[in-house]
mmCIF file of C-alpha atoms in Angstrom:
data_model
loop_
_atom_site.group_PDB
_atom_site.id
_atom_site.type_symbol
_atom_site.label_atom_id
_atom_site.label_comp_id
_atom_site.label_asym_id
_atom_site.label_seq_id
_atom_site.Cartn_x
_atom_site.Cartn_y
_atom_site.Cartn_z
ATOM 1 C CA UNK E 1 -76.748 2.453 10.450
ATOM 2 C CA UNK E 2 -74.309 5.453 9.553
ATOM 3 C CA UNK E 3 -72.216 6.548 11.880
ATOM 4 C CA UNK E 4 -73.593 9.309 14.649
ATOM 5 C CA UNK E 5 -71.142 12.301 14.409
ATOM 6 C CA UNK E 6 -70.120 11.501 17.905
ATOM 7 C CA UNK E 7 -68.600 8.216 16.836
ATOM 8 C CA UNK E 8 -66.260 9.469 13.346
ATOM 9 C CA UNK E 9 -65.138 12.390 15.851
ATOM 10 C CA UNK E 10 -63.931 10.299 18.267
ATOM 11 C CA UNK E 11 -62.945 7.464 15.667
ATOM 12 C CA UNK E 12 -60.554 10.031 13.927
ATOM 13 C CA UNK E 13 -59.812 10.099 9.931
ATOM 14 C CA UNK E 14 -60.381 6.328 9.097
ATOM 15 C CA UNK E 15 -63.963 6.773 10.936
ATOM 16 C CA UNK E 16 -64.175 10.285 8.940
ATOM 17 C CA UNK E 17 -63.815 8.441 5.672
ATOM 18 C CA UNK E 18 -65.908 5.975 6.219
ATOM 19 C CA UNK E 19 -68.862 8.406 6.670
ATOM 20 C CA UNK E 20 -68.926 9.118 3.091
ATOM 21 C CA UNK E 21 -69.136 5.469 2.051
ATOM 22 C CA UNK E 22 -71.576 5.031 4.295
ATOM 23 C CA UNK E 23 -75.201 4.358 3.074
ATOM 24 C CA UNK E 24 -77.898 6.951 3.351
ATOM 25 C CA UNK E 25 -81.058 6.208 5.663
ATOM 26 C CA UNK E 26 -83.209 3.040 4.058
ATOM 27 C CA UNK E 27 -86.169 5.846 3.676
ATOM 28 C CA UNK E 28 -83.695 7.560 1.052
ATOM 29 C CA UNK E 29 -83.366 4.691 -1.264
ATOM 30 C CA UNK E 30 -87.236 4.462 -1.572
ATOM 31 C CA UNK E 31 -89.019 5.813 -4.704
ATOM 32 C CA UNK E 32 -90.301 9.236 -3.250
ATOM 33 C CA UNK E 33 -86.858 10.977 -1.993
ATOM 34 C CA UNK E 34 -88.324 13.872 -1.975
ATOM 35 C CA UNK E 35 -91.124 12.770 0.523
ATOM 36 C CA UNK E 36 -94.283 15.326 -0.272
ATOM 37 C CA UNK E 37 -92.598 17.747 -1.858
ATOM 38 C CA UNK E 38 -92.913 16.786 -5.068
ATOM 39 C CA UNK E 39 -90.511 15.397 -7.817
ATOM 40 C CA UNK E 40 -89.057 16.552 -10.937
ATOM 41 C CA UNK E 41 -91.818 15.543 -13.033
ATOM 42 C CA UNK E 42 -94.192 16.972 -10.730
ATOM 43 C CA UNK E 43 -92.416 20.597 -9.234
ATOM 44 C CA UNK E 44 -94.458 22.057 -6.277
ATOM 45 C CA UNK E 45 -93.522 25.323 -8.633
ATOM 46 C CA UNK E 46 -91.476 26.079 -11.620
ATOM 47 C CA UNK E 47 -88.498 27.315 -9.465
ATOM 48 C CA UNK E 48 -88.546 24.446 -7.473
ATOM 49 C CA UNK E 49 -84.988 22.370 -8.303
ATOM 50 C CA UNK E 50 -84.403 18.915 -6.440
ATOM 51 C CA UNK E 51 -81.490 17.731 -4.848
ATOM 52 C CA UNK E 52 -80.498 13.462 -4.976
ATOM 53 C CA UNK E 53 -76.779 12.011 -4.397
ATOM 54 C CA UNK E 54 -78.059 9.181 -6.280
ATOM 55 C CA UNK E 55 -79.504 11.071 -9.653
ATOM 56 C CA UNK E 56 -82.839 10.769 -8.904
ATOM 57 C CA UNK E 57 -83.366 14.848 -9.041
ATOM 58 C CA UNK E 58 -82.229 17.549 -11.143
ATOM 59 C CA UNK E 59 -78.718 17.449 -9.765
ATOM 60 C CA UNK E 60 -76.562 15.251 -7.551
ATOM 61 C CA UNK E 61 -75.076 18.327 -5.332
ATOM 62 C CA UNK E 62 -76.404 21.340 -3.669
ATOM 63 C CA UNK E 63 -73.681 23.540 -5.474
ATOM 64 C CA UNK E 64 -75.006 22.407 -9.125
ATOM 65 C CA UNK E 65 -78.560 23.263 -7.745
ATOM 66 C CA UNK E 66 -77.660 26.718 -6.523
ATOM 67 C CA UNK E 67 -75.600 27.970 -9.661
ATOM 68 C CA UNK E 68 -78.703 27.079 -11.652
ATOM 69 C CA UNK E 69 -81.340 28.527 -9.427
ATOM 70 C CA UNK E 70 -80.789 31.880 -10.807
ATOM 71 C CA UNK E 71 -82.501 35.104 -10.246
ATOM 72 C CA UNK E 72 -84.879 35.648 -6.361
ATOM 73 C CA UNK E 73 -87.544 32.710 -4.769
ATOM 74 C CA UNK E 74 -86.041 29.844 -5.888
ATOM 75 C CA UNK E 75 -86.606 26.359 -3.846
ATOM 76 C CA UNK E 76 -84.479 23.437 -3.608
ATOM 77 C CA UNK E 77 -85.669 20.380 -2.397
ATOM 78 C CA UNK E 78 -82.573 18.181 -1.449
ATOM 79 C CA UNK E 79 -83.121 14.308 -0.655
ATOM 80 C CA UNK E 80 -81.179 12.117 2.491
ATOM 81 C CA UNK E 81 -77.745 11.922 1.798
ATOM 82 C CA UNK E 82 -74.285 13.066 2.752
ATOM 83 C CA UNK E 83 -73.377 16.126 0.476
ATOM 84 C CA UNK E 84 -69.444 16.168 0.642
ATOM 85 C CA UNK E 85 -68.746 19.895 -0.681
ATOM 86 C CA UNK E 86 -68.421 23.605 -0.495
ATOM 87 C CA UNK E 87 -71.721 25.604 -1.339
ATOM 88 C CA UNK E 88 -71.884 29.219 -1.529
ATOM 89 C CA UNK E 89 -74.879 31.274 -2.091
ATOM 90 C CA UNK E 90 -73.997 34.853 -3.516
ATOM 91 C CA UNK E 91 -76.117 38.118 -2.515
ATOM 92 C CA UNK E 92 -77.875 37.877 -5.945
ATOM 93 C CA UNK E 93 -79.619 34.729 -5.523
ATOM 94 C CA UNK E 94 -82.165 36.314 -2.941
ATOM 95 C CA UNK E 95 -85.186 34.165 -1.400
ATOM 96 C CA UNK E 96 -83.698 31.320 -2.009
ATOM 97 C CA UNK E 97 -84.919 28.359 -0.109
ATOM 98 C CA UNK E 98 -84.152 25.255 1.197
ATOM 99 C CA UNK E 99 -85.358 22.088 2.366
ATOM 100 C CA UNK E 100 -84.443 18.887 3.707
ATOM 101 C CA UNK E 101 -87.213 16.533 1.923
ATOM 102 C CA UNK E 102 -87.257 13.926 5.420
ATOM 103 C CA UNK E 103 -87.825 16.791 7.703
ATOM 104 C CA UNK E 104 -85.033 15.044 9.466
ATOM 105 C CA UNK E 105 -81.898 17.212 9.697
ATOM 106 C CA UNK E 106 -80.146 14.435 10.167
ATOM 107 C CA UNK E 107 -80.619 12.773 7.086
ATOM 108 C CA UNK E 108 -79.316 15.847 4.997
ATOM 109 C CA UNK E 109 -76.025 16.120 6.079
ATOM 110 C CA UNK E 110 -73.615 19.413 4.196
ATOM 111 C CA UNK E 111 -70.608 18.402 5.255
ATOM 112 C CA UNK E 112 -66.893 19.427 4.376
ATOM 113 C CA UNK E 113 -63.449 19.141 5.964
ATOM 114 C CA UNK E 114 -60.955 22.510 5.765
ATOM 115 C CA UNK E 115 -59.817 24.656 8.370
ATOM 116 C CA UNK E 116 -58.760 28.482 8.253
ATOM 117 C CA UNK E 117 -54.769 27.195 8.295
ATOM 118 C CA UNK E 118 -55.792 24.665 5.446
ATOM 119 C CA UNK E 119 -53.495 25.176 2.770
ATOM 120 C CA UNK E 120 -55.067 26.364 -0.361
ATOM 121 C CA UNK E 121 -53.575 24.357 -3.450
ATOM 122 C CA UNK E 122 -52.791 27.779 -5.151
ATOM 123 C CA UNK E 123 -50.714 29.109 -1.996
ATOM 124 C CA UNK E 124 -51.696 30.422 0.669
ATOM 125 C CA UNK E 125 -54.900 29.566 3.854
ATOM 126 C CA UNK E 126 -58.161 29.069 3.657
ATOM 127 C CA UNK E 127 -58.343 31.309 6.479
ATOM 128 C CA UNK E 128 -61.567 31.684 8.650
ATOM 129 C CA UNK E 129 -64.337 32.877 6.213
ATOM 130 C CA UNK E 130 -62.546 30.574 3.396
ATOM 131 C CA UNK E 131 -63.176 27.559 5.799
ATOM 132 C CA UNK E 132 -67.080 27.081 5.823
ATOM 133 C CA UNK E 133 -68.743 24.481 4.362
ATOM 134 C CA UNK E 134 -71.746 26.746 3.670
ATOM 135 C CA UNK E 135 -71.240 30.321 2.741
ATOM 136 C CA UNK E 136 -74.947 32.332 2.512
ATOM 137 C CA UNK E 137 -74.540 36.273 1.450
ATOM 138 C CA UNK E 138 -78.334 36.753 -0.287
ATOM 139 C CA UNK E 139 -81.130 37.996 1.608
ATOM 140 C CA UNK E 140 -84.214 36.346 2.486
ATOM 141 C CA UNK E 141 -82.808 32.915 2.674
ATOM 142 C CA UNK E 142 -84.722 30.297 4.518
ATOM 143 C CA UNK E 143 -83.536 26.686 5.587
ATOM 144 C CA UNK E 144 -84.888 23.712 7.088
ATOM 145 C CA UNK E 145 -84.276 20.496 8.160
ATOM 146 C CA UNK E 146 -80.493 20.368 7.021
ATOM 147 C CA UNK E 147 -77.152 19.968 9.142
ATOM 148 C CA UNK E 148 -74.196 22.291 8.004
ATOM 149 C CA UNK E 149 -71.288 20.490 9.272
ATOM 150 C CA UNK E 150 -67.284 20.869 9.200
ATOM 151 C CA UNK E 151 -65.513 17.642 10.147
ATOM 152 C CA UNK E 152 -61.791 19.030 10.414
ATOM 153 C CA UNK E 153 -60.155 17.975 13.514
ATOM 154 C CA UNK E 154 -57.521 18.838 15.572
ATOM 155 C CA UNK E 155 -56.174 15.940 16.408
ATOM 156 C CA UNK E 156 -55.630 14.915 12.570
ATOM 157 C CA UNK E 157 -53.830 17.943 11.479
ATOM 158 C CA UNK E 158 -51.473 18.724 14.629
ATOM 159 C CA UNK E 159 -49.271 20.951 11.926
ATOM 160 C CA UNK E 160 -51.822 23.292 11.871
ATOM 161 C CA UNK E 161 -52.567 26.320 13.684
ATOM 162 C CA UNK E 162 -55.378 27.867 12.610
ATOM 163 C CA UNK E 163 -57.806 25.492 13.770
ATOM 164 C CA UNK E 164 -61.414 27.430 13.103
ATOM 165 C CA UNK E 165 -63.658 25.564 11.367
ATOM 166 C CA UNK E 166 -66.498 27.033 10.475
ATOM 167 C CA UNK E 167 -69.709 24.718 9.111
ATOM 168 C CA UNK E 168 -72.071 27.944 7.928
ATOM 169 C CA UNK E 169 -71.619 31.614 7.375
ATOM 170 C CA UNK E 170 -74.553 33.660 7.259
ATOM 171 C CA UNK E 171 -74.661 37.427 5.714
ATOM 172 C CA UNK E 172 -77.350 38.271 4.716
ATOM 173 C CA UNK E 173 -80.426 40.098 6.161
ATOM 174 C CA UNK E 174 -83.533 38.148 6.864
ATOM 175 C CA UNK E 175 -82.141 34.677 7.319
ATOM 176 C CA UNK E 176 -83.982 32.373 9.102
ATOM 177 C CA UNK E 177 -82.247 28.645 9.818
ATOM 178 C CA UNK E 178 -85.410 26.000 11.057
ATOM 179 C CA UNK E 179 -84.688 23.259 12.734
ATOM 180 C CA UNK E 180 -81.431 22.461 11.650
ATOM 181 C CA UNK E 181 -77.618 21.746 12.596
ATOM 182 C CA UNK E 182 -74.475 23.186 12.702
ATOM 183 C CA UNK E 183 -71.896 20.680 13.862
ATOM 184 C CA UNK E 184 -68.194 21.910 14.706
ATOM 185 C CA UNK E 185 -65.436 22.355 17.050
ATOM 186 C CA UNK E 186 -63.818 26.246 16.728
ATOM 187 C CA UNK E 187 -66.013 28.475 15.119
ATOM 188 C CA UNK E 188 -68.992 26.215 13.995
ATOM 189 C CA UNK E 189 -71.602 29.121 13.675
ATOM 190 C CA UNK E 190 -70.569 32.331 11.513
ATOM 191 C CA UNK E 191 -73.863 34.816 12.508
ATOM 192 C CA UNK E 192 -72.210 37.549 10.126
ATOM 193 C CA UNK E 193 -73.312 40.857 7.771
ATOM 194 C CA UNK E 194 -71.960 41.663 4.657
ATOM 195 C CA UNK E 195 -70.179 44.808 5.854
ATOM 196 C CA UNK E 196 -69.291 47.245 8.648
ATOM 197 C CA UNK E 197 -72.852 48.534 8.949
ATOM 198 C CA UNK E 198 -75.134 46.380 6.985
ATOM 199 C CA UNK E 199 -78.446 45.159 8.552
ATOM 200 C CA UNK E 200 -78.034 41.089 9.414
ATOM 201 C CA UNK E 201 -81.232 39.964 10.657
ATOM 202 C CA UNK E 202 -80.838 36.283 11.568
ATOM 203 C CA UNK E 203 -83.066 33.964 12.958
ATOM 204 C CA UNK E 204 -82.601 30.694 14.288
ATOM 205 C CA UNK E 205 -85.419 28.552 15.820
ATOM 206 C CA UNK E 206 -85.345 24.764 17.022
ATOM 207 C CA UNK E 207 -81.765 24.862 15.801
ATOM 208 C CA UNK E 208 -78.578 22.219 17.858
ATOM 209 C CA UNK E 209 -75.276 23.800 17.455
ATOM 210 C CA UNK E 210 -71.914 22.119 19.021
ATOM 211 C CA UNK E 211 -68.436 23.209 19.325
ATOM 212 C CA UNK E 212 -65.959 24.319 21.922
ATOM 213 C CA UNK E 213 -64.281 27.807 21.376
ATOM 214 C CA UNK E 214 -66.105 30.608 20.594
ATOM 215 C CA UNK E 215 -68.480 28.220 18.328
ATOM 216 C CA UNK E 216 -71.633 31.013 17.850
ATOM 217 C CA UNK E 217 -69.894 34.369 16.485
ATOM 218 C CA UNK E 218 -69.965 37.400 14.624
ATOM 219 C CA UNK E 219 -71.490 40.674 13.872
ATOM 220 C CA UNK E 220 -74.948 39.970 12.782
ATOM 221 C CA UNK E 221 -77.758 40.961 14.586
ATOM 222 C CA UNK E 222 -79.379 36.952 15.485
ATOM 223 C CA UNK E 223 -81.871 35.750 17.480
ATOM 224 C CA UNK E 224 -81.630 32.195 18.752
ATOM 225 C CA UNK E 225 -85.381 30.719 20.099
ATOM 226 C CA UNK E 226 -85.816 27.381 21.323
ATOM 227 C CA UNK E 227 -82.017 26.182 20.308
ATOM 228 C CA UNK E 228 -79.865 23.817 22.272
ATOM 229 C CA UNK E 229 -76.032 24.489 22.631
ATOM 230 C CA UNK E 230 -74.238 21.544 23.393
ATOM 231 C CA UNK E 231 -70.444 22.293 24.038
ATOM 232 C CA UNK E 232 -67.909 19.595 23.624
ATOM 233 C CA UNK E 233 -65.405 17.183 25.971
ATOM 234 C CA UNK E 234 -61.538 18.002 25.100
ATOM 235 C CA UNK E 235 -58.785 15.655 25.576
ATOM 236 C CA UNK E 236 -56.155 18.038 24.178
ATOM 237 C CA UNK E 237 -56.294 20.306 27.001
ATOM 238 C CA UNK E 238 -55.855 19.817 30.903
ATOM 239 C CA UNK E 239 -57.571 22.311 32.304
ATOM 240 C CA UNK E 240 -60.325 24.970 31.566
ATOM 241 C CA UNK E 241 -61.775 26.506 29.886
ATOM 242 C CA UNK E 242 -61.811 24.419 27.105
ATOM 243 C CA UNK E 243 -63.823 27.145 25.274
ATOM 244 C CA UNK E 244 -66.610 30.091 24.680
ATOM 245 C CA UNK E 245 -70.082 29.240 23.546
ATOM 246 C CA UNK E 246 -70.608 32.707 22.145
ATOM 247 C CA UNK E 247 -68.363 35.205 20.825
ATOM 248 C CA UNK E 248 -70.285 38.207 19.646
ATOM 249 C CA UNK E 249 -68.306 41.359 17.534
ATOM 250 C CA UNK E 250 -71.516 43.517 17.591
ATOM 251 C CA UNK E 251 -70.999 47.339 15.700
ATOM 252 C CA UNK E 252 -70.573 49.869 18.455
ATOM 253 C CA UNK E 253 -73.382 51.318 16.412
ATOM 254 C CA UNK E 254 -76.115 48.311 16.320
ATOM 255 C CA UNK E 255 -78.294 48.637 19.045
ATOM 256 C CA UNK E 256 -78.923 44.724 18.350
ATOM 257 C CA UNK E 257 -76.343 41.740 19.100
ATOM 258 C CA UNK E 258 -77.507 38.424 19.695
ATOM 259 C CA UNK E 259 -80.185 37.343 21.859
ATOM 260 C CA UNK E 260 -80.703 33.842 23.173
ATOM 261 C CA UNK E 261 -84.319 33.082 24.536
ATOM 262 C CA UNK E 262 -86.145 30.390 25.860
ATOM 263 C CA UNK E 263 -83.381 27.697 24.844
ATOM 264 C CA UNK E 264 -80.575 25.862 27.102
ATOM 265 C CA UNK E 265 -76.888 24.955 27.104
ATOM 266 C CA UNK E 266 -75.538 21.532 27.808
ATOM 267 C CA UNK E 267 -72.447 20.473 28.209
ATOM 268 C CA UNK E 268 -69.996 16.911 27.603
ATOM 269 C CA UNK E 269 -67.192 18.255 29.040
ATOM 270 C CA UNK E 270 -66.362 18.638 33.170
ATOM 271 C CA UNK E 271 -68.444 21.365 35.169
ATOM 272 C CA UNK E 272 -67.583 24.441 34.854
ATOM 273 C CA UNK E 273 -65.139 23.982 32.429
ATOM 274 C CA UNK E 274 -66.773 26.302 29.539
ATOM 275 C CA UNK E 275 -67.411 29.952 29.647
ATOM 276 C CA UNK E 276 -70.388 31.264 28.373
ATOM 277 C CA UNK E 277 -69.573 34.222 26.159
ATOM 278 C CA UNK E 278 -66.305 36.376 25.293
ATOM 279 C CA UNK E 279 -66.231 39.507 23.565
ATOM 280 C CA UNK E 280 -64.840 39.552 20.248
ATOM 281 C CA UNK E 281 -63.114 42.777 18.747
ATOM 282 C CA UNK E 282 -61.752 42.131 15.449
ATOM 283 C CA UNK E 283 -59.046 44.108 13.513
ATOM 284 C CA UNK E 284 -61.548 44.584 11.194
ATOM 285 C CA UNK E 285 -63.585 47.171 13.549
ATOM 286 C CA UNK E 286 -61.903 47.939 16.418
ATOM 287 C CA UNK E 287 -64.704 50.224 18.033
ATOM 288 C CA UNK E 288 -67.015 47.275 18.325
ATOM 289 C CA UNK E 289 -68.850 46.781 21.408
ATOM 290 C CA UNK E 290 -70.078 43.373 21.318
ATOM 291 C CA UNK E 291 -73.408 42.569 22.735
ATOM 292 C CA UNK E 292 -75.444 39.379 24.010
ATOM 293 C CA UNK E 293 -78.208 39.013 25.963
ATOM 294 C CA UNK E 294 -79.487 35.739 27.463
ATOM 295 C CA UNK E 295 -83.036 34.816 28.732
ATOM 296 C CA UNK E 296 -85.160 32.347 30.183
ATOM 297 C CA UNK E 297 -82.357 29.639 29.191
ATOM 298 C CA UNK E 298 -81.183 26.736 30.852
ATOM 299 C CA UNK E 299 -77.186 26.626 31.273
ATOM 300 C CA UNK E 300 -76.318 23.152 31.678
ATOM 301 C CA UNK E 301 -73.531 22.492 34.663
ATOM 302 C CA UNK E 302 -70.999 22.875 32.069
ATOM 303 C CA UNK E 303 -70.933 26.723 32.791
ATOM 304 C CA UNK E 304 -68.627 28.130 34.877
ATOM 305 C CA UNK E 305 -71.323 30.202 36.926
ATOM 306 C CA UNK E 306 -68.766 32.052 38.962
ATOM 307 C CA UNK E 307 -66.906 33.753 36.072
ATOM 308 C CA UNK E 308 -69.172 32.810 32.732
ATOM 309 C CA UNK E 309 -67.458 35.773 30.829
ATOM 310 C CA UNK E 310 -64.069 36.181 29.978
ATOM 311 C CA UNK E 311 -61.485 38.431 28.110
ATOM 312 C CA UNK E 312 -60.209 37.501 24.525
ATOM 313 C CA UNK E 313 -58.327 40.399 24.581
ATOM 314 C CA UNK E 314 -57.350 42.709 27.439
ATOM 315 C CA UNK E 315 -57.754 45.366 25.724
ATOM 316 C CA UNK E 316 -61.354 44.766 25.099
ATOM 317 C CA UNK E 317 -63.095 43.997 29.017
ATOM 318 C CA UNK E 318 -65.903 42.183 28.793
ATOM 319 C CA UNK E 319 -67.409 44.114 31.483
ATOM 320 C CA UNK E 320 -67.468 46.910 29.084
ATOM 321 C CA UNK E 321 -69.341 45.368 26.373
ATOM 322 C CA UNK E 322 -72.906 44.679 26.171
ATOM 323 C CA UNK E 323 -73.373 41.131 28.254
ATOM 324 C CA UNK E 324 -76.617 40.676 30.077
ATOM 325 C CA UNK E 325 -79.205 38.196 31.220
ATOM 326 C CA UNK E 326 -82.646 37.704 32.703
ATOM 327 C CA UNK E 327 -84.705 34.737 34.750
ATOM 328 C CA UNK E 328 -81.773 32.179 33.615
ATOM 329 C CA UNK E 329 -82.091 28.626 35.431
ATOM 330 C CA UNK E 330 -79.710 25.838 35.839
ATOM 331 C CA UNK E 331 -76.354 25.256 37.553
ATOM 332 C CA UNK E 332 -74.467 27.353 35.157
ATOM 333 C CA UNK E 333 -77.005 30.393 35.961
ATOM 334 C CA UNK E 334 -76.477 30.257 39.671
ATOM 335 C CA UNK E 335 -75.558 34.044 40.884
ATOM 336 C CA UNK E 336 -72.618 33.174 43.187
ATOM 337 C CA UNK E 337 -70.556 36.771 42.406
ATOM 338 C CA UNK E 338 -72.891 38.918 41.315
ATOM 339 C CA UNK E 339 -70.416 41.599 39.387
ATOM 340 C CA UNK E 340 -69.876 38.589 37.227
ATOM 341 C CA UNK E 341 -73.546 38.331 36.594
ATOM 342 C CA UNK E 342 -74.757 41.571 34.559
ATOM 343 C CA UNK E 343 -78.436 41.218 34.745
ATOM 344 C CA UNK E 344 -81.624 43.236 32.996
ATOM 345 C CA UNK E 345 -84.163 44.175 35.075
ATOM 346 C CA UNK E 346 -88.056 43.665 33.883
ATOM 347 C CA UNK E 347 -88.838 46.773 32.293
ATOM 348 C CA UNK E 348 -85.011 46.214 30.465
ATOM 349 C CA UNK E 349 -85.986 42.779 29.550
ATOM 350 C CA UNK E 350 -89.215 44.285 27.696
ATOM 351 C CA UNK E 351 -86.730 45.419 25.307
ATOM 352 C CA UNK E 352 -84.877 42.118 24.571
ATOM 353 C CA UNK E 353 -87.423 40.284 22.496
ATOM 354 C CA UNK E 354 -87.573 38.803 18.858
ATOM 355 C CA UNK E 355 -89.673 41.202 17.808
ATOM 356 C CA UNK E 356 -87.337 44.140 19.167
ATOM 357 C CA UNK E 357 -84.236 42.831 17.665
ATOM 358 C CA UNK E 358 -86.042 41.647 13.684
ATOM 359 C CA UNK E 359 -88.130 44.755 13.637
ATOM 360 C CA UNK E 360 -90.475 44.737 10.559
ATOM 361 C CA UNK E 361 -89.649 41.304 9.700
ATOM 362 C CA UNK E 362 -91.576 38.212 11.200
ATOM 363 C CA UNK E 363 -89.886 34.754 10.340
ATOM 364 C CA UNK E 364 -92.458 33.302 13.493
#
């Protein structure tokens, strides 16, 4: 069986290695790794490129697949494995789309190890963006049934102090993520635009995402349906918070942050010992106003329901930004000091849909 993430995180490097030598799912090694969609000699279309760590497709890693899917619409199909690498999808290759042949996102597994204080062998840090495993800038890109993963740890590098991690960073506009996983510690989830002002439209439906500080984050305007949370124990630290779930850096001009609907947050760690959100104001835009709104969720016990929000910076209060929720259940939703609760009333709720925040697009 390969190893569940749970077990090489806790196992350390030597566990870490061995989840690249370890075998891919028995149903990968059969003679249809592509399950029904297709095959190189028979292509659901002519754009259609396939994916197999054992040579069994067109290429044997996503990378070599996305530098020859040139031009808008392409599809890759990408069999089980474990794809050890970097991939990075520039704004030209628009429409692009990929999916995970098992419809099991844990048998297609993206997975690299480098953290924003990673030294870069031509001087230098990776820094945050430079970290992800994934990196998506084009428009109109779809996903399904893949994990995006980042397997750098803390406790393996205790030299280093810029821990984020990121596993995927999103850009573009219209990008919709189904059923997959992003897998982390500090910054697992990039939901990002291009630019100061560029329309991000992100949507992300059935998804699991894990990490502990501030591990869903950015400026892109993202809408997260039916997705569990799951934030994670610590043993470096000995007290809380051990982190954020979301840290939002909204435009002070987007009327749209990120809204979480109809999904829950669990939690390994002690109750109470997580925040749910913190503002983020980056250098980068200092006028931001962050904004997150959260509705008809579940937050696990591991949410500190008397104080869910916090400062990252006193400069930037997070009771000025743009924090709200609505018909929340759970013991992390309990209202037991209500100024630390912001919440919508109906006829404001009306306003906090999917359809309100993607506008004329429909990924449903």
């Amino acid at each position: 069986m390969p190893l569940s993430r749970r077990g090489f995180l806790t196992a350390g490097t030597a566990a870490t290695a061995a989840l690249a030598l370890t075998a891919a799912p028995a149903h990968a090694l059969t003679t249809r790794p592509f399950g029904r969609y297709g095959s190189p000699a028979r292509r659901l279309t002519p754009g259609t490129l396939y994916v197999d760590p054992y040579g069994r497709g067109d290429f044997t890693t996503v990378q070599a697949a996305v530098t020859a899917a040139t031009g808008s619409g392409r599809t890759l199909v990408i069999a089980p494995g474990r794809y050890r690498e970097t991939v990075a999808v520039d704004a030209g290759r628009t429409e692009m789309t990929w999916i995970g042949a098992s419809e099991n996102p844990r048998d297609v597994v993206v997975v690299h190890d480098r953290a924003a204080g990673t030294p870069k062998p031509g001087g230098g840090t990776y820094g945050t963006t430079g970290s992800a495993t994934a990196t998506v800038q084009a428009d109109g890109f779809t996903a399904r049934w893949i994990t995006f993963a980042n397997d750098w740890l803390r406790a393996d590098h205790p030299e280093t102090s810029g821990t984020q991690a990121v596993a995927l960073k999103a850009q573009g506009d219209r990008s919709a993520f189904l059923h997959c996983r992003f897998l982390g510690h500090q910054d697992t989830l990039y939901a990002d635009s291009m630019a100061l002002g560029a329309l991000a439209r992100q949507y992300y439906a059935h998804c699991y995402v894990e990490g502990d500080v501030d591990f869903v984050f950015g400026r892109a305007t993202a809408v997260y349906e039916h997705c569990h949370f799951r934030t994670l124990n610590r043993t470096d630290l000995a007290a809380a918070p051990y982190g954020f779930v979301f840290a939002p850096s909204t435009a002070a001009a987007d009327p749209r942050g990120y809204l979480v609907t109809h999904s829950r947050v669990s939690s390994e760690a002690p109750d109470a010992f997580y925040k749910l959100a913190r503002p983020w104001v980056p250098s980068s835009d200092p006028t931001a106003r962050p904004m997150l709104t959260v509705r008809d969720t579940r937050l696990g016990p591991g949410i500190d329901a008397a104080a869910p929000y916090t400062d990252m910076s006193a400069a930037h209060p997070w009771q000025n930004q743009r924090f709200a929720e609505y018909r929340n259940t759970g013991p992390g939703a309990v209202v037991t000091v209500p100024e630390n609760r912001p919440r919508l009333t109906a006829a404001q709720a009306a306003l906090h849909t999917p359809a309100a925040y993607l506008g004329d697009w429909n990924p449903r």
